[in-house]
GROMACS .gro file of C-alpha atoms in nm:
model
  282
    1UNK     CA    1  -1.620   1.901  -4.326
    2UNK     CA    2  -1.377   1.890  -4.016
    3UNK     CA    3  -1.267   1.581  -3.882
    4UNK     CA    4  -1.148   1.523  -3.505
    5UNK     CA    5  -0.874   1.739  -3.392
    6UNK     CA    6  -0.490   1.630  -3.366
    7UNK     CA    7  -0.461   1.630  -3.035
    8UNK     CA    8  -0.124   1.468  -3.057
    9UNK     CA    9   0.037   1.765  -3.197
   10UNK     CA   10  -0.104   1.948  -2.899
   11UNK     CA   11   0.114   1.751  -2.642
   12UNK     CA   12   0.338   1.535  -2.672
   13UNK     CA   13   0.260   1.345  -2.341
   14UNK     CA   14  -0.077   1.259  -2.563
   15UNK     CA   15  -0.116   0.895  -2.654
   16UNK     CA   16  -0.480   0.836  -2.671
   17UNK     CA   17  -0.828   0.995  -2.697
   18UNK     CA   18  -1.145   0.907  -2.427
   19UNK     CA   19  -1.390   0.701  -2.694
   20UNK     CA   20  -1.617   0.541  -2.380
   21UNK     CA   21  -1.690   0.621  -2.017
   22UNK     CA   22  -1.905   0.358  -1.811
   23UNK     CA   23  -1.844   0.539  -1.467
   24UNK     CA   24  -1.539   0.516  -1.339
   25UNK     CA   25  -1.426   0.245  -1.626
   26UNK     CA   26  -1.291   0.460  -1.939
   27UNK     CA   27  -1.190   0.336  -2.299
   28UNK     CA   28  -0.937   0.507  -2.497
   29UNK     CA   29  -0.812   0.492  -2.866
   30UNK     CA   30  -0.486   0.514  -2.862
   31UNK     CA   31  -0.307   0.775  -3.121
   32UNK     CA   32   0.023   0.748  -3.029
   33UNK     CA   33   0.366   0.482  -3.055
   34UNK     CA   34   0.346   0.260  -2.745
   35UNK     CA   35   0.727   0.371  -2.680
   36UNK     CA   36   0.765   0.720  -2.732
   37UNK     CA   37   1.069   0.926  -2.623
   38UNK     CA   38   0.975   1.213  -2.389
   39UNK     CA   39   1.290   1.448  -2.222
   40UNK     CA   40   1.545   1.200  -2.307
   41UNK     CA   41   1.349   0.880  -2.107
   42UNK     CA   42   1.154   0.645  -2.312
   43UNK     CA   43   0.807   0.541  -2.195
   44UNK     CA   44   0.653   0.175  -2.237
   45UNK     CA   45   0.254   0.233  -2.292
   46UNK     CA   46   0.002   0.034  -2.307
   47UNK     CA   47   0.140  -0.155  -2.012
   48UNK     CA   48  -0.103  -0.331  -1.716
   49UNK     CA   49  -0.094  -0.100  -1.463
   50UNK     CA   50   0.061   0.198  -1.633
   51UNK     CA   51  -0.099   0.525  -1.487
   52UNK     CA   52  -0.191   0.817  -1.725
   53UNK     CA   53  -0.383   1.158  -1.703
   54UNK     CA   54  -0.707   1.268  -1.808
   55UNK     CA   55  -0.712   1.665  -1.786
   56UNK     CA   56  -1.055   1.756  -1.644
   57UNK     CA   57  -1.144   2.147  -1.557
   58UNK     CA   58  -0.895   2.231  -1.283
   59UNK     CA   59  -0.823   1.885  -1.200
   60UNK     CA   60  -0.642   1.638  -1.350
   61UNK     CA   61  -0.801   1.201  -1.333
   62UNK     CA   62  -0.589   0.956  -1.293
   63UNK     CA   63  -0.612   0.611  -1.423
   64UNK     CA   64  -0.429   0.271  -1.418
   65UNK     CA   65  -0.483   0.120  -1.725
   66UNK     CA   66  -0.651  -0.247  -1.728
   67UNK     CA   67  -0.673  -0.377  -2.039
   68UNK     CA   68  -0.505  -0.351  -2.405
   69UNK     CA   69  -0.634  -0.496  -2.740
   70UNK     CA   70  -0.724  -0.439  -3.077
   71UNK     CA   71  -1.120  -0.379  -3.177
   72UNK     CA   72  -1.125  -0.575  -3.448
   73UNK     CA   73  -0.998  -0.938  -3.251
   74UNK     CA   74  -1.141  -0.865  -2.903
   75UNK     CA   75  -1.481  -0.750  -3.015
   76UNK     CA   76  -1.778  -0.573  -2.945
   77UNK     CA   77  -1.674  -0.371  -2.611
   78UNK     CA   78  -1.986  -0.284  -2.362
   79UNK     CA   79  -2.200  -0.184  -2.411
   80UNK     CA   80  -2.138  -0.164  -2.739
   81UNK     CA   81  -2.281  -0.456  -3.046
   82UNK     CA   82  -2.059  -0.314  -3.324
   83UNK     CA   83  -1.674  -0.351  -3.287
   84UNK     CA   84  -1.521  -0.015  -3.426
   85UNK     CA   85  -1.261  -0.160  -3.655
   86UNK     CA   86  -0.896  -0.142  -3.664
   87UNK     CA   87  -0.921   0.076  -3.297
   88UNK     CA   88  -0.633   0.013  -3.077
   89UNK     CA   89  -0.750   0.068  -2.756
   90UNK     CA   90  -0.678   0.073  -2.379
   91UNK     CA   91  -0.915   0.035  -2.095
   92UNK     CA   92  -0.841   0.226  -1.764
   93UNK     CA   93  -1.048   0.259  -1.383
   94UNK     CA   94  -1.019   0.614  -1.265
   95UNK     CA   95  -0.814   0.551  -0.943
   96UNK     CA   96  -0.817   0.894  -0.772
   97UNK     CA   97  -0.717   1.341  -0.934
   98UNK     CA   98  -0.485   1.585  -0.869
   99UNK     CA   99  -0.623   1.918  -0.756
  100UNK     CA  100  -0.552   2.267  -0.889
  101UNK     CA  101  -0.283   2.287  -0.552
  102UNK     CA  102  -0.135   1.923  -0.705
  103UNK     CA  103  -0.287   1.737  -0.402
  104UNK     CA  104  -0.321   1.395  -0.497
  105UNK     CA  105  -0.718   1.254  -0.342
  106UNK     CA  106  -0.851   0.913  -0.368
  107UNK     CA  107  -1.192   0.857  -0.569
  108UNK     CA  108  -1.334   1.095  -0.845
  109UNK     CA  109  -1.590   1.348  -0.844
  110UNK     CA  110  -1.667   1.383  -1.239
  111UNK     CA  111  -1.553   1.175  -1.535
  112UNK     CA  112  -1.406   1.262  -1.900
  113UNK     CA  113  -1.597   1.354  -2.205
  114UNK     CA  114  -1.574   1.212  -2.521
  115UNK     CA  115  -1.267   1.246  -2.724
  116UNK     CA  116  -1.066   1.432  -2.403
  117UNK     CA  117  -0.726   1.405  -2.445
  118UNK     CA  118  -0.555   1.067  -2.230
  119UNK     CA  119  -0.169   1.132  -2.155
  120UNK     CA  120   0.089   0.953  -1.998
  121UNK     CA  121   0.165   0.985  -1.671
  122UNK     CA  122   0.554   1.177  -1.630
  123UNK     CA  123   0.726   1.231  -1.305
  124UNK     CA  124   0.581   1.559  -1.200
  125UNK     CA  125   0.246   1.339  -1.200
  126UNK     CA  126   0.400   1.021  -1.007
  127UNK     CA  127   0.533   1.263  -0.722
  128UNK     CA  128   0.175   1.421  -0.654
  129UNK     CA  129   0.045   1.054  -0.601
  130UNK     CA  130   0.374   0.928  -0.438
  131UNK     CA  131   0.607   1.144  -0.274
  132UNK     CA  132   0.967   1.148  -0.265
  133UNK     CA  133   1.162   1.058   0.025
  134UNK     CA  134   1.174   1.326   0.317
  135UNK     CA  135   1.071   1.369   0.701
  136UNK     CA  136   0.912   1.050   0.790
  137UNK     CA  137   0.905   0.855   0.465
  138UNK     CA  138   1.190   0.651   0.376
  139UNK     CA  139   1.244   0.469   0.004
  140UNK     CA  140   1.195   0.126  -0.015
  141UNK     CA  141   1.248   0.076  -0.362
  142UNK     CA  142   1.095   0.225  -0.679
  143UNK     CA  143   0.812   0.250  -0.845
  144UNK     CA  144   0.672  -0.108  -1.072
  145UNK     CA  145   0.477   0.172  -1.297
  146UNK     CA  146   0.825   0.386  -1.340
  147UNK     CA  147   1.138   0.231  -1.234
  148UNK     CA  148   1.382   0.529  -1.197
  149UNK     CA  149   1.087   0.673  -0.966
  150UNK     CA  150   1.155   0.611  -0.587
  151UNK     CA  151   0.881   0.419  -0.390
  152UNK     CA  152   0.855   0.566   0.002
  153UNK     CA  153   0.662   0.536   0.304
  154UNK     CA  154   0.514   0.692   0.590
  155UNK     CA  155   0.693   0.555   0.864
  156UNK     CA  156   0.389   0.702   1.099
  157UNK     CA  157   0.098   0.572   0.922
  158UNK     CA  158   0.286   0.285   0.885
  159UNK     CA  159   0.366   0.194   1.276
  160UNK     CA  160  -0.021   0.311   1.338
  161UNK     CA  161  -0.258   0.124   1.135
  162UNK     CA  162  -0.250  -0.268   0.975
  163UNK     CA  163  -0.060  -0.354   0.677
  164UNK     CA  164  -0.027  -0.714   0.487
  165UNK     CA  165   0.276  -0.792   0.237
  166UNK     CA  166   0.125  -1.060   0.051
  167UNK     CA  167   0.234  -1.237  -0.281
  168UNK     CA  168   0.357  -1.635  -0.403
  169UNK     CA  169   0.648  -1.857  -0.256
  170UNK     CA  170   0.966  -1.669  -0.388
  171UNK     CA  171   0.819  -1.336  -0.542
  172UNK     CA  172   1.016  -1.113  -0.282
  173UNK     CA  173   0.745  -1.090   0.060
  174UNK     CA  174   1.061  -1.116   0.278
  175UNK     CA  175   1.318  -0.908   0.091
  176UNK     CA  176   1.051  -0.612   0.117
  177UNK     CA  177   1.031  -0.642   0.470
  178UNK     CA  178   1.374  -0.693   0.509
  179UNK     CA  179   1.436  -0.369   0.304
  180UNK     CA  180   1.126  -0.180   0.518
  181UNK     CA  181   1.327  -0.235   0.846
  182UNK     CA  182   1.686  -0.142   0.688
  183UNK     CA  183   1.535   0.171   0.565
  184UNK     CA  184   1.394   0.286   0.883
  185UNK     CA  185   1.723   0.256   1.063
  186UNK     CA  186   1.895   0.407   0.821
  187UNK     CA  187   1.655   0.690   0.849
  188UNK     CA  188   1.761   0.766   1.201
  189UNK     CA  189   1.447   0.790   1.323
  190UNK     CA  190   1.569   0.717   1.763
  191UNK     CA  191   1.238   0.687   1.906
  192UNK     CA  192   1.163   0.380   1.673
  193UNK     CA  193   1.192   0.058   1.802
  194UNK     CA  194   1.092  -0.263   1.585
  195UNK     CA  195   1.039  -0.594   1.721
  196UNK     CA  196   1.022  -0.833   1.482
  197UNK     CA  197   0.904  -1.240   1.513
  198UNK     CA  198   1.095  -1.406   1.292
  199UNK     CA  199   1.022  -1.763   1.323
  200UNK     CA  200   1.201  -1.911   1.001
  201UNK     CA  201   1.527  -1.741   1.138
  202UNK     CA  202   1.566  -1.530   0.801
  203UNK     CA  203   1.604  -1.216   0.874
  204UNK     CA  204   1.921  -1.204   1.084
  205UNK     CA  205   2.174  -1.196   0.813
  206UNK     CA  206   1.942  -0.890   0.660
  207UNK     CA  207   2.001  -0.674   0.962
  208UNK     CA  208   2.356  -0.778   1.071
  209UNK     CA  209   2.455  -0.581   1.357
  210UNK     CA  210   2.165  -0.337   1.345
  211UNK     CA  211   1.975  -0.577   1.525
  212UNK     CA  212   1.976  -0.824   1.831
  213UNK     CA  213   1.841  -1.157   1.816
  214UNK     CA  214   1.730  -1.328   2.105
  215UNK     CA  215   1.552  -1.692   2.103
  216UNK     CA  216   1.335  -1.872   2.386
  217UNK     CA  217   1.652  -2.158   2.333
  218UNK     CA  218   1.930  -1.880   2.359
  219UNK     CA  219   2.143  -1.792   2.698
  220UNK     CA  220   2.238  -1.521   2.841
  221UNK     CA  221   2.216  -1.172   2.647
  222UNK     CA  222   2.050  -1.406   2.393
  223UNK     CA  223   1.823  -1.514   2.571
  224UNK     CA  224   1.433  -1.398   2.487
  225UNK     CA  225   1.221  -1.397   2.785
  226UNK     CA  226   0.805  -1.325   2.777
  227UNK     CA  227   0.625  -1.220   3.095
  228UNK     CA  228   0.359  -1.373   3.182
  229UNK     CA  229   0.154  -1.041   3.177
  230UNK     CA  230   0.264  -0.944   2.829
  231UNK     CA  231   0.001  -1.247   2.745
  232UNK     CA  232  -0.371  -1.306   2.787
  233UNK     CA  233  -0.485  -1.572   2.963
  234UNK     CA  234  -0.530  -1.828   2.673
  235UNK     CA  235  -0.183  -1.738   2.512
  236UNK     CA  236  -0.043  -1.800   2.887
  237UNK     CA  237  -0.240  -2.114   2.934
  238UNK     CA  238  -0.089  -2.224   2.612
  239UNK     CA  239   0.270  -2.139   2.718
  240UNK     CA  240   0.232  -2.357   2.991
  241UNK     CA  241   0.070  -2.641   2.882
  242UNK     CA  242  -0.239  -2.585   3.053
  243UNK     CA  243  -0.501  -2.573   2.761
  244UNK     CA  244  -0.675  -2.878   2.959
  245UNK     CA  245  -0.707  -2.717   3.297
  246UNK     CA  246  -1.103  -2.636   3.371
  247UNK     CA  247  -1.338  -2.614   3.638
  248UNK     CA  248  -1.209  -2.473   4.032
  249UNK     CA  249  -0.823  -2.502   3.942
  250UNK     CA  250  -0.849  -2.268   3.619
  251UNK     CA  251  -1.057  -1.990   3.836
  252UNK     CA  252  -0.794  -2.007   4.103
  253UNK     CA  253  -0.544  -1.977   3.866
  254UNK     CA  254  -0.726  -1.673   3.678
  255UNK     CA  255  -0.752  -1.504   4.048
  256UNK     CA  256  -0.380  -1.553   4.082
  257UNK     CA  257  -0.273  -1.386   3.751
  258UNK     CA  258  -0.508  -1.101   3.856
  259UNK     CA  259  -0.342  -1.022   4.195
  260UNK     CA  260  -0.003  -1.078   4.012
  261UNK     CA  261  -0.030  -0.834   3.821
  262UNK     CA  262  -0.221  -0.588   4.013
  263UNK     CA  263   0.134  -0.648   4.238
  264UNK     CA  264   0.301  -0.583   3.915
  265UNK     CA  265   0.143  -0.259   3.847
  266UNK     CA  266   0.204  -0.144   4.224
  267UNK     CA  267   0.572  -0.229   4.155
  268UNK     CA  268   0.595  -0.027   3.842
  269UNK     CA  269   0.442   0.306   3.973
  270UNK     CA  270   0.236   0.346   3.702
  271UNK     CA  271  -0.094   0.597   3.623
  272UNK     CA  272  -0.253   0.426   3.429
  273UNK     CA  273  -0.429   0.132   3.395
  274UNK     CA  274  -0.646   0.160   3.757
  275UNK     CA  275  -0.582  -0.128   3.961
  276UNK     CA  276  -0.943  -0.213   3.957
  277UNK     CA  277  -0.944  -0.215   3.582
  278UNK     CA  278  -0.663  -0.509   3.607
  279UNK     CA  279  -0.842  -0.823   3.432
  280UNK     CA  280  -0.697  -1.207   3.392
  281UNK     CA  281  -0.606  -1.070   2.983
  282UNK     CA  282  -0.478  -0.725   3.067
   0.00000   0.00000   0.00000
């Protein structure tokens, strides 16, 4: 009679075994310490959010584990009825694989089979999903899931699509901004220019001399002044104190913007926009 296979003394980067796949939601029994020592670093396990590494074929599946528990307090696990005593488990969603070229994609194309081999994720792993610091990514700090990891970004994706920092009163929104920006200029990068709305007047001291503050109340070099066709016609109107303005003296006032800064565009020399293509919020 054979029993399962020691899978542990296979690889040490080992710490659990696939016992349940519901698509993209896998269930492990763990067969390992929680804090082994692997070349000379030791690893918490187990951990929210720790990733680890389901070898697949040619590709490797990454997963960030979701849950932790024992079988025998938390219970039947779905869709199971029967709780499979004395288990230590962890739960992980399949979060994206590593090709056979180490190219990190989002999303997974096929799942584990039973009793495949779960391992820790090391630094070689980490790297594939984030890179290192290099041509257009700077480090903004390291990595929750591996501290002595460095956590970058791409400058370029960064300055061309939306982005939200978002978390509680005190948890660190404004330090990570604050670090963002000082990493870009240190990067050198001369073509980038950052304007940044600070309306709680806390980011000053962050930048120190790498930055100039001007203020609608300042004077002088300090002084911050908006054109009127940097706005659209409702920000303008609310600039001025004109929300209440309807009827024949708003459409006169919509024609004058227009010709103002058709006039501007003349001045400027520009291509492009057309002056025909001018509106009241261009």
């Amino acid at each position: 009679m054979t029993g399962r296979p020691d899978i542990t003394s296979q690889d040490e980067t080992v710490i659990a075994r696939v016992r349940h796949v519901l698509g993209a939601r896998v269930t492990a029994e763990l067969v390992a310490e929680t804090s082994p020592l692997y070349r000379g670093r030791l690893y918490r396990l187990g951990q929210i959010g720790s990733l680890v590494r389901i070898p697949h074929g040619t590709l490797h599946l990454l997963g960030a584990i979701t849950m932790v528990g024992i079988a025998e307090i938390a219970g039947p696990r779905e869709p199971s009825f029967l709780p499979e005593l004395g288990d230590r488990w962890i739960q992980l969603q399949l979060v994206g694989q590593i090709d056979g070229l180490g190219r990190f994609e989002r999303g997974v194309g096929s799942y584990p089979a039973l009793d495949d081999p779960v391992h820790f994720a090391v630094p070689d792993d980490l790297r594939a999903i984030f890179p290192g610091p290099s041509n257009g990514r700077v480090c903004i700090g390291s990595l929750a899931v591996a501290p002595g990891e460095p956590a970058t970004i791409d400058i370029e994706k960064l300055v061309t699509r939306h982005g939200l920092v978002v978390g509680s009163t005190g948890s660190g929104k404004s330090s990570s901004v604050a670090a963002l920006l000082q990493s870009t200029i240190a990067a050198g990068l001369e073509r980038a220019h950052v304007v940044l709305i600070d309306a709680s007047g806390e980011y000053g001291a962050a930048l120190g001399s790498k930055a100039a503050v001007r203020s609608v109340l300042g004077t002088g070099d300090a002084a911050l002044d908006v054109p009127y066709w940097a706005l659209g016609f409702e920000d303008l109107l609310r600039a001025l104190g004109l929300t209440s303005i309807q009827g024949d003296p708003r459409r006169r006032l919509m024609e004058e913007i227009v010709s103002l800064k058709r006039d501007q565009l003349e001045v400027a020399g520009w291509d492009m926009p057309l002056s025909e293509d001018v509106t009241v919020d261009s």
